[in-house]
Coordinates of C-alpha atoms and ligand atoms in Angstrom, one line a residue:
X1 CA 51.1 -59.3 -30.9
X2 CA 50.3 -55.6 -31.5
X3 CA 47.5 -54.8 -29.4
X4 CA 48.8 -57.7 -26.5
X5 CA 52.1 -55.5 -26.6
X6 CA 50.9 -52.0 -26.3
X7 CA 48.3 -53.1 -23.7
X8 CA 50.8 -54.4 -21.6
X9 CA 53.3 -51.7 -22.2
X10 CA 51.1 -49.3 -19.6
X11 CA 51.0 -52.3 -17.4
X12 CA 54.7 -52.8 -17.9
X13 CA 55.5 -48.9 -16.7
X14 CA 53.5 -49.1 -14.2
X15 CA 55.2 -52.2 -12.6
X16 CA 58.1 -50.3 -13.3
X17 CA 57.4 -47.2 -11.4
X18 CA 55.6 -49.3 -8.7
X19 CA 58.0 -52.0 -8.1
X20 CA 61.7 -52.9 -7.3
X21 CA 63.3 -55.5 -9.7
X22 CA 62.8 -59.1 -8.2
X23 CA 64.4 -62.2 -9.2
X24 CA 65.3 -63.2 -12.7
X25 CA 63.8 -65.8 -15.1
X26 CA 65.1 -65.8 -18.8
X27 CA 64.3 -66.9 -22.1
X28 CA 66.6 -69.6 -22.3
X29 CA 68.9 -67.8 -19.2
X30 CA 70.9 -65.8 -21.6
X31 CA 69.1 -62.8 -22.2
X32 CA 71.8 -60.2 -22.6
X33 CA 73.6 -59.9 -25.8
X34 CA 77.7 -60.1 -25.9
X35 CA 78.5 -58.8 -29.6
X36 CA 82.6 -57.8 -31.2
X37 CA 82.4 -56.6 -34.4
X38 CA 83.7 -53.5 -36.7
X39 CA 82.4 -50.0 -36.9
X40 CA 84.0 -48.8 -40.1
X41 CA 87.9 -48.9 -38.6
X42 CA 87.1 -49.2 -35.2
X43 CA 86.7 -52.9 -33.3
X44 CA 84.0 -52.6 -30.9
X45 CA 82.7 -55.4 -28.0
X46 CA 79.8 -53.9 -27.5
X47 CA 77.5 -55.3 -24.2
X48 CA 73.5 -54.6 -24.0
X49 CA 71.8 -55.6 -21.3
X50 CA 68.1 -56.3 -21.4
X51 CA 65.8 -55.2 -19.2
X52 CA 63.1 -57.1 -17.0
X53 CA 60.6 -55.6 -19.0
X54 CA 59.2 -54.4 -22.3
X55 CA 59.4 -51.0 -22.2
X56 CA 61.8 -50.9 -20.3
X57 CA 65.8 -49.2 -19.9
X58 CA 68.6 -51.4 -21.5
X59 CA 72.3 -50.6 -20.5
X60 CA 74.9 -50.6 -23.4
X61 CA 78.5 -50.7 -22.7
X62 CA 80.8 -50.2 -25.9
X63 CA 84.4 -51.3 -25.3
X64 CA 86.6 -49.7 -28.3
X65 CA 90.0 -52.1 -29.0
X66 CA 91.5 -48.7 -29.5
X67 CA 92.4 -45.2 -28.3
X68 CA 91.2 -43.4 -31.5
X69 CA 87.2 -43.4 -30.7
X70 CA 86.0 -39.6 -29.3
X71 CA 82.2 -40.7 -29.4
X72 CA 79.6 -43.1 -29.3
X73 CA 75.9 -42.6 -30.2
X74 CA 73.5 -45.7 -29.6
X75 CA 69.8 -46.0 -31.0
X76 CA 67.5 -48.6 -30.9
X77 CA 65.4 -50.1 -34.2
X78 CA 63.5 -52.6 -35.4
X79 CA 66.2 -55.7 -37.1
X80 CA 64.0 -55.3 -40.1
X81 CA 61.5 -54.3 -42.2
X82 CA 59.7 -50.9 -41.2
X83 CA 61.5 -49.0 -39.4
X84 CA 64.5 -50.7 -39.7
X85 CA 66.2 -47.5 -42.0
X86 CA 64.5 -44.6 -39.9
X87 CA 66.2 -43.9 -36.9
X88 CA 65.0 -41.8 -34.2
X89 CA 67.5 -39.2 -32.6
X90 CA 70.4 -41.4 -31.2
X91 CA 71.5 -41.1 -27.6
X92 CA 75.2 -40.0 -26.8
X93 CA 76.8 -42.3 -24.9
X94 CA 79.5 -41.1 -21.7
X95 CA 82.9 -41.6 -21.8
X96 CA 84.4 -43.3 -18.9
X97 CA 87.2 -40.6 -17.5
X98 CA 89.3 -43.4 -16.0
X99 CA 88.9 -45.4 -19.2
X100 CA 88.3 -44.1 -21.8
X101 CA 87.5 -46.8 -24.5
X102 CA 85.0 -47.7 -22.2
X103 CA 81.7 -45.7 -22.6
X104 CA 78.2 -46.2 -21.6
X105 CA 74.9 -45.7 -22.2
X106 CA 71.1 -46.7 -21.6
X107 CA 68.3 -46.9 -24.0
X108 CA 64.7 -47.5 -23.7
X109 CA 63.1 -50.2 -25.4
X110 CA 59.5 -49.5 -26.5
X111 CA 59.0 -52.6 -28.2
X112 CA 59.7 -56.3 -28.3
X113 CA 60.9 -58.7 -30.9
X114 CA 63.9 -58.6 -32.8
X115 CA 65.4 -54.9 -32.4
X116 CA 69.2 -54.2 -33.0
X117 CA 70.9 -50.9 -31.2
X118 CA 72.9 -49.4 -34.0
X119 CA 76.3 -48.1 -32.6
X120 CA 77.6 -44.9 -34.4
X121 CA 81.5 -43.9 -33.7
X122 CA 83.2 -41.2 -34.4
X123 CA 87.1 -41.1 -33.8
X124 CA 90.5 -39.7 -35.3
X125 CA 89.9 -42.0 -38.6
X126 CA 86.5 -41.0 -39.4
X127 CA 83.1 -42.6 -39.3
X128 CA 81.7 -46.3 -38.2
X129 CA 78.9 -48.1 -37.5
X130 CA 77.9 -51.2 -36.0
X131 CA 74.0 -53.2 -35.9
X132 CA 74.1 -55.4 -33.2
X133 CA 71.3 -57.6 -33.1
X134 CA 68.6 -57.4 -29.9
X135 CA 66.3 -59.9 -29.1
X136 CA 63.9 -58.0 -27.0
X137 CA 61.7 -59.9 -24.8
X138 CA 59.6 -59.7 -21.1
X139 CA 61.5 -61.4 -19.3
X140 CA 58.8 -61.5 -15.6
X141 CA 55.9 -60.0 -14.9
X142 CA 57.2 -57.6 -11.6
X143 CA 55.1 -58.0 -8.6
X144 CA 53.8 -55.0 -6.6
X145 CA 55.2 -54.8 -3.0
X146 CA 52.7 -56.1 -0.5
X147 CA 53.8 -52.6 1.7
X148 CA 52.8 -50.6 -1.8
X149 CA 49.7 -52.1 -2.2
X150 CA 48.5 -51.6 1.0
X151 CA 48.9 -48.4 1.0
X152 CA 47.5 -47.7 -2.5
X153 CA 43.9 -49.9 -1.6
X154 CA 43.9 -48.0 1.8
X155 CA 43.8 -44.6 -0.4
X156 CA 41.8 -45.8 -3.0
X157 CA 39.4 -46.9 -0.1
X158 CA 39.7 -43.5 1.2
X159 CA 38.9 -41.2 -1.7
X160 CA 36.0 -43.9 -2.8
X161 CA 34.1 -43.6 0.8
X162 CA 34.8 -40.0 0.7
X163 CA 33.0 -39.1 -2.8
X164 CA 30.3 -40.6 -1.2
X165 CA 30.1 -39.0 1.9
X166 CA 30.7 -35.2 -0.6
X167 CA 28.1 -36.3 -2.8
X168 CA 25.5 -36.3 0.3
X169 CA 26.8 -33.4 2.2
X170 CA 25.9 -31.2 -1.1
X171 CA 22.9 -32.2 -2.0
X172 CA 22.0 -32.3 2.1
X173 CA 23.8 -28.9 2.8
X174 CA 25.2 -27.6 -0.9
X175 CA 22.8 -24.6 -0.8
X176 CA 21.8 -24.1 2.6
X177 CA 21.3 -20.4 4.4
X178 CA 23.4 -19.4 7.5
X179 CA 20.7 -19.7 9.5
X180 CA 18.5 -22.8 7.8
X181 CA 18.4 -26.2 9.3
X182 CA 18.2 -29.5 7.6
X183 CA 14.9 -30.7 6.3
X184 CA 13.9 -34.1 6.6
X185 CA 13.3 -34.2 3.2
X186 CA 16.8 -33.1 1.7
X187 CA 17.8 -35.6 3.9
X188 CA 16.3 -38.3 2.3
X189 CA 17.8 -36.7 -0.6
X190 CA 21.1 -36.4 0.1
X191 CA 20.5 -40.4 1.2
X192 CA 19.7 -41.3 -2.5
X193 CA 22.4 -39.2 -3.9
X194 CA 25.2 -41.4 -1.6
X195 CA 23.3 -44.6 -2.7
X196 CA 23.6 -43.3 -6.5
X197 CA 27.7 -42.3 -6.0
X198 CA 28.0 -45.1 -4.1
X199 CA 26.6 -47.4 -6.8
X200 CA 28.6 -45.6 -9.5
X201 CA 31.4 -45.1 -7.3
X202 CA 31.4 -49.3 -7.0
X203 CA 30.4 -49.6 -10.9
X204 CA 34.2 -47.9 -12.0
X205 CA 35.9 -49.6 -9.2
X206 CA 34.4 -53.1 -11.1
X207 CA 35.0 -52.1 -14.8
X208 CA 38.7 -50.7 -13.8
X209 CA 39.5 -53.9 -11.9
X210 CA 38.5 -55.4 -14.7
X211 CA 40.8 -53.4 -17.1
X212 CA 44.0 -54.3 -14.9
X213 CA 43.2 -57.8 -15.0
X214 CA 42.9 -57.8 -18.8
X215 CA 46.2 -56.1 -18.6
X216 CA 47.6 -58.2 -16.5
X217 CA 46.9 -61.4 -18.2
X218 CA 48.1 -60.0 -21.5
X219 CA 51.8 -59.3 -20.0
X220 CA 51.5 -62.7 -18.4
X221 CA 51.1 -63.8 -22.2
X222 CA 54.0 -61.6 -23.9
X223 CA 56.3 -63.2 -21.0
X224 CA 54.9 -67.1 -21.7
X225 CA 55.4 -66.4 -25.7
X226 CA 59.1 -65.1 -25.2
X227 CA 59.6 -68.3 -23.0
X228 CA 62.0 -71.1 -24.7
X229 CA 59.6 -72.9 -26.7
X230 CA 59.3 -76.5 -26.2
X231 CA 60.7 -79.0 -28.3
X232 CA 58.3 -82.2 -28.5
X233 CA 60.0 -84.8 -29.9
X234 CA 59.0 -88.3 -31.6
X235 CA 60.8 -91.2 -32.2
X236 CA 60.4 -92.6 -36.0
X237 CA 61.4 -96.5 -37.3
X238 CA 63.8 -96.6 -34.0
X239 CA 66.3 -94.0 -35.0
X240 CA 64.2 -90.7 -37.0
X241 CA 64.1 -88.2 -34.3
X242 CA 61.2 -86.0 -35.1
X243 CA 61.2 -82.5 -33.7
X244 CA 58.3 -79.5 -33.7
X245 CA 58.4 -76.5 -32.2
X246 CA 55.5 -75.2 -30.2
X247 CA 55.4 -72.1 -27.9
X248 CA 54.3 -71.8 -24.5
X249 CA 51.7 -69.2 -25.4
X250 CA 48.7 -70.5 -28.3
X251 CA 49.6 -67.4 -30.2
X252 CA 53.2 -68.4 -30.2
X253 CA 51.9 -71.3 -32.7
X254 CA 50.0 -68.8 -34.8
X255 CA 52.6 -66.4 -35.2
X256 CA 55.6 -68.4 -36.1
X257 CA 55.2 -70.9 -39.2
X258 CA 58.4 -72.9 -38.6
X259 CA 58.1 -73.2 -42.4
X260 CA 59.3 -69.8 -42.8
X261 CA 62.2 -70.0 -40.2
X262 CA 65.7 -68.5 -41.9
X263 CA 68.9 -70.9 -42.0
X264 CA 71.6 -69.7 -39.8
X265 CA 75.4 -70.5 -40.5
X266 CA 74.2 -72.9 -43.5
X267 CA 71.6 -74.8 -41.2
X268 CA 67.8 -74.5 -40.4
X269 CA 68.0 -75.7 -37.1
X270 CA 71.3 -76.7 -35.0
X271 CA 70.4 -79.3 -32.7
X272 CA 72.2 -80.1 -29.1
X273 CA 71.6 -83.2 -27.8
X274 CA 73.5 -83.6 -24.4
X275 CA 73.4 -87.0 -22.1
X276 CA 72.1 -86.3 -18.9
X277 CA 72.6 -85.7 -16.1
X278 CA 76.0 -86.0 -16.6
X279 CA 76.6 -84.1 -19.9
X280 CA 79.5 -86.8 -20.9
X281 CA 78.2 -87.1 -24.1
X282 CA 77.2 -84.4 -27.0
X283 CA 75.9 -84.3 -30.1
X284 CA 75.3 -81.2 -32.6
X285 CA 73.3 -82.5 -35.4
X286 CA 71.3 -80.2 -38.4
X287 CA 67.8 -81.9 -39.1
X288 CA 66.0 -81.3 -42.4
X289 CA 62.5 -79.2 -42.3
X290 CA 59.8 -81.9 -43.3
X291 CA 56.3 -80.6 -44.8
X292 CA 54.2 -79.1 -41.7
X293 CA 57.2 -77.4 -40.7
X294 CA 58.5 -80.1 -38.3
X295 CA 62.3 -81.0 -38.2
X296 CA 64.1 -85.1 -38.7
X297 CA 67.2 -86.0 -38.1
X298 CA 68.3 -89.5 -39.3
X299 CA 70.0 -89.9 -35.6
X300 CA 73.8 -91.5 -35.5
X301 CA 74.7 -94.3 -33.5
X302 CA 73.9 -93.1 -29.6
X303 CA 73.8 -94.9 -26.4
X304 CA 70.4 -95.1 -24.9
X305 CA 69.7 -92.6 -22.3
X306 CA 67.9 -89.6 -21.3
X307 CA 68.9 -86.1 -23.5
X308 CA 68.6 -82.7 -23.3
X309 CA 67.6 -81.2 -26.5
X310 CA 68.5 -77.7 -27.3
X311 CA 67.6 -76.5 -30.8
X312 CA 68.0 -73.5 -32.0
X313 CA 66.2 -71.7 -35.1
X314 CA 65.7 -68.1 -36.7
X315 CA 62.2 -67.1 -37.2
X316 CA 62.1 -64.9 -40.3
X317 CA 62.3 -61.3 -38.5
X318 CA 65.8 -62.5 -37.0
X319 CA 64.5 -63.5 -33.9
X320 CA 66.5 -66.5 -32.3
X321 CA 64.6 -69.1 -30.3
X322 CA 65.9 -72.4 -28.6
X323 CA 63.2 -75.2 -28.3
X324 CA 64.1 -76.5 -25.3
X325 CA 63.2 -80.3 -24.0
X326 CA 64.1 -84.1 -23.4
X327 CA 64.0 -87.4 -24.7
X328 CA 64.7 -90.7 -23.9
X329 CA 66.2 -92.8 -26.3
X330 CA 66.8 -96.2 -26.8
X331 CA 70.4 -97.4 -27.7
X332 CA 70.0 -96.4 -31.7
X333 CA 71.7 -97.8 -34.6
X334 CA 72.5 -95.1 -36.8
X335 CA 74.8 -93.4 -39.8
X336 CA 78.2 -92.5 -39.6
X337 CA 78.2 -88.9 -38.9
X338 CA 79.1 -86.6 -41.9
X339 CA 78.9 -83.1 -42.9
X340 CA 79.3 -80.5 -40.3
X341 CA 77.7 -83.1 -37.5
X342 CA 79.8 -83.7 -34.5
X343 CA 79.7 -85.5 -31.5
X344 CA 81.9 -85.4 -28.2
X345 CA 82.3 -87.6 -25.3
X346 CA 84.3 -87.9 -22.2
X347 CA 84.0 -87.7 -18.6
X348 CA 81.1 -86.3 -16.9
X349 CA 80.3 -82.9 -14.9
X350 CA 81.8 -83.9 -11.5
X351 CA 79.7 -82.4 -8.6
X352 CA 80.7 -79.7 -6.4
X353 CA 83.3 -77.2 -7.8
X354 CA 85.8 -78.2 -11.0
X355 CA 87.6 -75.9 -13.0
X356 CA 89.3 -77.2 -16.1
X357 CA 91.5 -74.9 -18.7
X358 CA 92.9 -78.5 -21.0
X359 CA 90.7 -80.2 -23.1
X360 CA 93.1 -83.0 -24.7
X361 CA 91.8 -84.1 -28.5
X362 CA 91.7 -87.5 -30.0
X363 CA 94.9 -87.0 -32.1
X364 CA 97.0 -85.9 -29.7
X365 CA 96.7 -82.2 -30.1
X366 CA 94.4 -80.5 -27.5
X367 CA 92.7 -77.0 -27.1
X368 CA 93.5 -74.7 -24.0
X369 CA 91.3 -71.9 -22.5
X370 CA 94.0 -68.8 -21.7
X371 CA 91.6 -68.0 -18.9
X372 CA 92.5 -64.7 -17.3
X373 CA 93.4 -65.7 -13.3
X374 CA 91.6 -65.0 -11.3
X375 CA 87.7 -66.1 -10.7
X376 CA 84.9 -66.4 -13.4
X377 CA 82.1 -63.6 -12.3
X378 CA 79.1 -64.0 -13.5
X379 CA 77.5 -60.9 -15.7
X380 CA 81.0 -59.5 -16.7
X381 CA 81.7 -59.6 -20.4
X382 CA 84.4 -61.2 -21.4
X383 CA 86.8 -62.7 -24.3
X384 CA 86.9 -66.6 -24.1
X385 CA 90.2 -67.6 -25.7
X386 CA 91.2 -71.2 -26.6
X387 CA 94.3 -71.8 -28.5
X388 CA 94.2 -75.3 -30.1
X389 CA 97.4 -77.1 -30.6
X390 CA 98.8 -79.9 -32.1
X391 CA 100.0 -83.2 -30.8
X392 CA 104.0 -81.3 -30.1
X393 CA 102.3 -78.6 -28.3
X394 CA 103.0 -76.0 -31.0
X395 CA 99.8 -74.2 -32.7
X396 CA 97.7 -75.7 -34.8
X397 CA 98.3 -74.9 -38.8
X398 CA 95.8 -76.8 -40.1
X399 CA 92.9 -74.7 -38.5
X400 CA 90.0 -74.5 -40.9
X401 CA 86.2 -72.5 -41.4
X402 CA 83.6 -74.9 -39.3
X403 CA 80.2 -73.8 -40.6
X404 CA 81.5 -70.4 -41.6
X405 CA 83.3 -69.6 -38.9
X406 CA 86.9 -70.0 -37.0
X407 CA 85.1 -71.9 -34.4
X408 CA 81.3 -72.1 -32.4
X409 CA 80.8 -72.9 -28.4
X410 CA 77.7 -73.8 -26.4
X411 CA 77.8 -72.6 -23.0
X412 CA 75.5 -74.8 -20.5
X413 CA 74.9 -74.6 -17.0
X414 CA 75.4 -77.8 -15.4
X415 CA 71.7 -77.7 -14.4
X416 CA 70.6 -77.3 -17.9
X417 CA 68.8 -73.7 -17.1
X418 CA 71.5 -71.9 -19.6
X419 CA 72.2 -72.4 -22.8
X420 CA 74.3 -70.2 -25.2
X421 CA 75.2 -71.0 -28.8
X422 CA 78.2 -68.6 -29.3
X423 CA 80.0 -67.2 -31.7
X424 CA 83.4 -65.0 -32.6
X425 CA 81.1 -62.2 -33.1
X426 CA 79.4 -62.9 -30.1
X427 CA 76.2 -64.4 -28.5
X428 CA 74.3 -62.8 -31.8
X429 CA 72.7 -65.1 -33.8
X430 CA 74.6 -65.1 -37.4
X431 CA 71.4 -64.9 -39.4
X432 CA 70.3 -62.2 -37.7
X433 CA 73.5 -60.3 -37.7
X434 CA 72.9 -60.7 -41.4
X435 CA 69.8 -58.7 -41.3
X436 CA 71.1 -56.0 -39.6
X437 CA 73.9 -55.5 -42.0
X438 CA 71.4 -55.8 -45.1
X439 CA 68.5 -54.4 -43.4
X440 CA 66.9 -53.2 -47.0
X441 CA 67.6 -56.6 -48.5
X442 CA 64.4 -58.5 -49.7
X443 CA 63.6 -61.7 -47.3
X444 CA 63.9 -63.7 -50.2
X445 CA 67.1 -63.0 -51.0
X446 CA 68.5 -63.7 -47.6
X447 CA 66.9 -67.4 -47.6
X448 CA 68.6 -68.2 -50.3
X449 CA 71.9 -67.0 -49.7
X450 CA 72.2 -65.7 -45.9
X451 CA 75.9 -66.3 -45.6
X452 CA 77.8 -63.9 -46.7
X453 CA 81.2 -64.9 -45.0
X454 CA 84.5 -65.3 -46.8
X455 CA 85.2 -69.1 -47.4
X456 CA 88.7 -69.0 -47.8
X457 CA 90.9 -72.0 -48.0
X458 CA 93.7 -70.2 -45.8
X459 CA 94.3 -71.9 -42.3
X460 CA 93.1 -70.0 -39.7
X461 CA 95.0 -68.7 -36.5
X462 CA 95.2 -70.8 -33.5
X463 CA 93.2 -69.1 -31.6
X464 CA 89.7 -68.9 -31.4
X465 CA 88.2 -65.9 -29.2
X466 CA 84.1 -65.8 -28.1
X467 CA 82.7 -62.7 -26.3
X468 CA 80.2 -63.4 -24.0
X469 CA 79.6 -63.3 -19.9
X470 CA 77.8 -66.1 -17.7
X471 CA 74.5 -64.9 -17.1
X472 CA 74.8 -66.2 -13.5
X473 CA 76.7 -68.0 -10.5
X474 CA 76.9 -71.9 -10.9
X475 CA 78.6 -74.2 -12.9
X476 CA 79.1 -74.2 -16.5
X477 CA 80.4 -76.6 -18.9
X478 CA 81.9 -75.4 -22.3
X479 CA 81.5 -76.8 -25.6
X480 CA 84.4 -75.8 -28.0
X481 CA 84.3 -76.6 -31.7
X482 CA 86.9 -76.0 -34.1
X483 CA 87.4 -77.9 -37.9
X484 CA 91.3 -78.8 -38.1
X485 CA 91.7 -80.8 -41.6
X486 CA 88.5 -81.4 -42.5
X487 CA 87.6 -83.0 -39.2
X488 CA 85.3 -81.3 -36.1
X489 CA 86.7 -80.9 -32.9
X490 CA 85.6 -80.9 -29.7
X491 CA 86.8 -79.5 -26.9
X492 CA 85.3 -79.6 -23.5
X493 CA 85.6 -77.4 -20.5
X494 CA 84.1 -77.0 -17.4
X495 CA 84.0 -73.4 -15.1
X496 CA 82.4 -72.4 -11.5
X497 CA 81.0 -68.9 -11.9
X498 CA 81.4 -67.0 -8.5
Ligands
LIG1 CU1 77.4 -72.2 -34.4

């Protein structure tokens, strides 16, 4: 990936320079990173947004929870490995004057992969620091403008004709008297010294046409390997779901040996299957790695039907991918589900616009989303509460740690283009928030124990907060899952992004 990303990094400037940002197309339609965590004493929710392309300028927005921060310095690394210790000179960040726990920055990125932007603070109680995990990735190639282009072949045209026409005039004229006049032969010369230029003139034009196009194709590449792999599925003895990962670029393949994928939050892979098109039905499932570095899962009891499969995995740099894909399944006789498996069904995504704030749970209790009013805008960050209550209406006391954590959500788009395993520490893969705390740590110390989290047998509060922000307008439906007494629930809402 070296030599494909440092060729296409002079494309990439160029298109940057050349072009105005078009459209967007994202990895799995999530690309910017929502992250809350603690620099030393000082809670930060910290915002990076990617750019269209690698290199290219991300935006960082740190929110402090407090008035005590006087500055922020942002820097961007590699997650691990090399270069993951030796920073470069870090960029000072501004302070908003109207708010100031707000402050801003941008950084370029030079590089792709898994990066993290190490936020420094400096307030009234000393030092902190926070990693927050980056996945960098192309996210388009950018088109040149059809006016731009024009314009550039018309001068290129131009100063190609012209060397032509110089090259004759000075071997016709170059050393000429006042008073001489042409000959007949230095004509003819200056004839065969245009046909020379114009030959070599023609032969650069060829060899650096075919230089852009190597380019070219090679950011066409980066941008197909950062696409959502695809998940191809088989279906084993009429309820073994097979699963393996393959990239939409050959070298994807080569690069990632699924056999060397890290477990994140206690699980290899964390595996979505939601009932379409409706999305009444869910299921989060954790298949075993088989030898080849494909994934089974022993499937539960499931109607038959056509699924969405969203599976998420950590390649061993900290990189998150989602294997993205469908099958249709037959109505499957399966095992009770166990462990941290879960499953959820209830009415289906409604067309048109629905909002919904009450998710009501099988026991009576339910889970409620203390939405701030007003309406959901797409690309502002934002804390997703949901208190969870019990069948009287008072808070739950019996809240426990699901997979690690207070509680998980999946956001999806109703038309399946989004997809966003979340966390309370943000749309940051877990694993890779590992890494960037223990950046020095050996690999193989991580895969064997890459949870670090306190598993305390103390209930947890009530409420359950995510950061994160809808990457775009449409309509969303959310996945909440909290563990109350040893049982998963699941609580379902649905939201129209303006
Ligand atoms: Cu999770």
């Amino acid at each position: 990936m070296t030599g494909l990303r440092s060729r296409g990094r002079f494309i990439a400037l160029l298109a940057i320079v050349l072009a105005g940002v078009l459209s967007m197309r994202a990895h799995v339609g999530s690309p910017d990173v929502y992250c809350e965590g603690d620099a030393g004493p000082y809670h930060l929710f910290v915002t990076v947004r990617l750019p269209q392309v690698i290199p290219g300028v991300a935006e960082i927005q740190v929110r402090a929870a407090t008035n005590d921060v006087r500055r922020v310095e942002i820097v961007p690394m590699r997650l691990s490995g090399a270069g993951s210790n030796l920073p470069p000179t870090p960029d000072v960040t501004e302070q908003s004057k109207e708010d100031p726990q707000f402050f801003t920055g941008s950084l370029w990125l030079m590089e792709d992969g898994a990066l993290k932007v190490r936020v420094s603070v400096d307030g009234t109680k000393g030092k902190g620091e926070l990693a927050v995990p980056v996945p960098a990735f192309a996210q388009k190639t950018l088109k040149m403008e059809k006016p731009l282009g024009g314009l550039l072949l018309f001068l290129m045209a131009f100063l190609a004709i012209g060397i032509v026409f110089i090259a004759g005039a000075a071997v016709r004229e170059g050393n000429l008297g006042p008073s001489e006049a042409v000959t007949a032969v230095r004509a003819r010369r200056a004839r065969v010294a245009m046909a020379i230029t114009a030959v070599i003139v023609a032969g650069i034009l060829f060899l650096g046409r075919a230089w852009w196009g190597t380019e070219a194709s090679n950011y066409e590449r980066t941008v197909n390997y950062y696409k959502a792999p695809i998940a191809e599925t088989t279906l084993e003895n009429g309820n073994r779901l097979l699963i393996r990962a393959n990239g939409q670029d050959p070298q994807w393949a080569k690069n990632l040996k699924m056999e060397e994928a890290i477990p994140d939050h206690n699980h290899l892979m964390h595996l979505f299957l939601i009932r379409t098109p409706g999305m009444e039905q869910m299921w989060h499932l954790h298949p075993e790695r088989i030898a080849g570095g494909a994934f089974a899962e022993e499937l539960p009891s499931m109607p038959a039907g056509r699924y969405e499969v969203f599976a998420d995995i950590v390649d061993k740099q900290g990189f998150p991918w989602t294997l993205m894909g469908n099958v249709d399944l037959p109505q499957t006789q399966g095992k009770a589900l166990d462990g941290d498996d879960s499953t959820w069904s209830g009415a289906g995504v409604a067309g048109g616009k629905r909002d919904s704030n009450v998710s009501q749970l099988a026991d009576g209790g339910r889970i409620v989303w203390r939405r701030e009013s007003g309406p959901l805008k797409a690309s502002v960050p934002m804390n997703f509460k949901f208190g969870v209550e019990d069948k009287d209406g008072r808070p739950a006391t019996d809240m426990e740690q699901y997979m690690g954590m207070a509680g998980h959500a999946e956001f999806v788009s109703t038309d399946l283009s989004v997809f966003a395993h979340v966390h309370p520490a943000g749309s940051v893969s877990m694993a890779a928030l590992e890494l960037a705390r223990t950046a020095q740590a050996p690999m193989k110390m991580l895969a064997s124990a890459p949870m670090a989290m306190p598993m305390s047998n103390a209930p947890l509060p009530a409420e359950v907060s995510f950061p994160y922000g809808f990457p775009r307008s449409g309509d969303y439906r959310i996945f909440v899952q909290v563990k109350r007494a040893g049982k998963i629930e699941t609580g379902v809402f649905d939201a129209h992004v303006e």
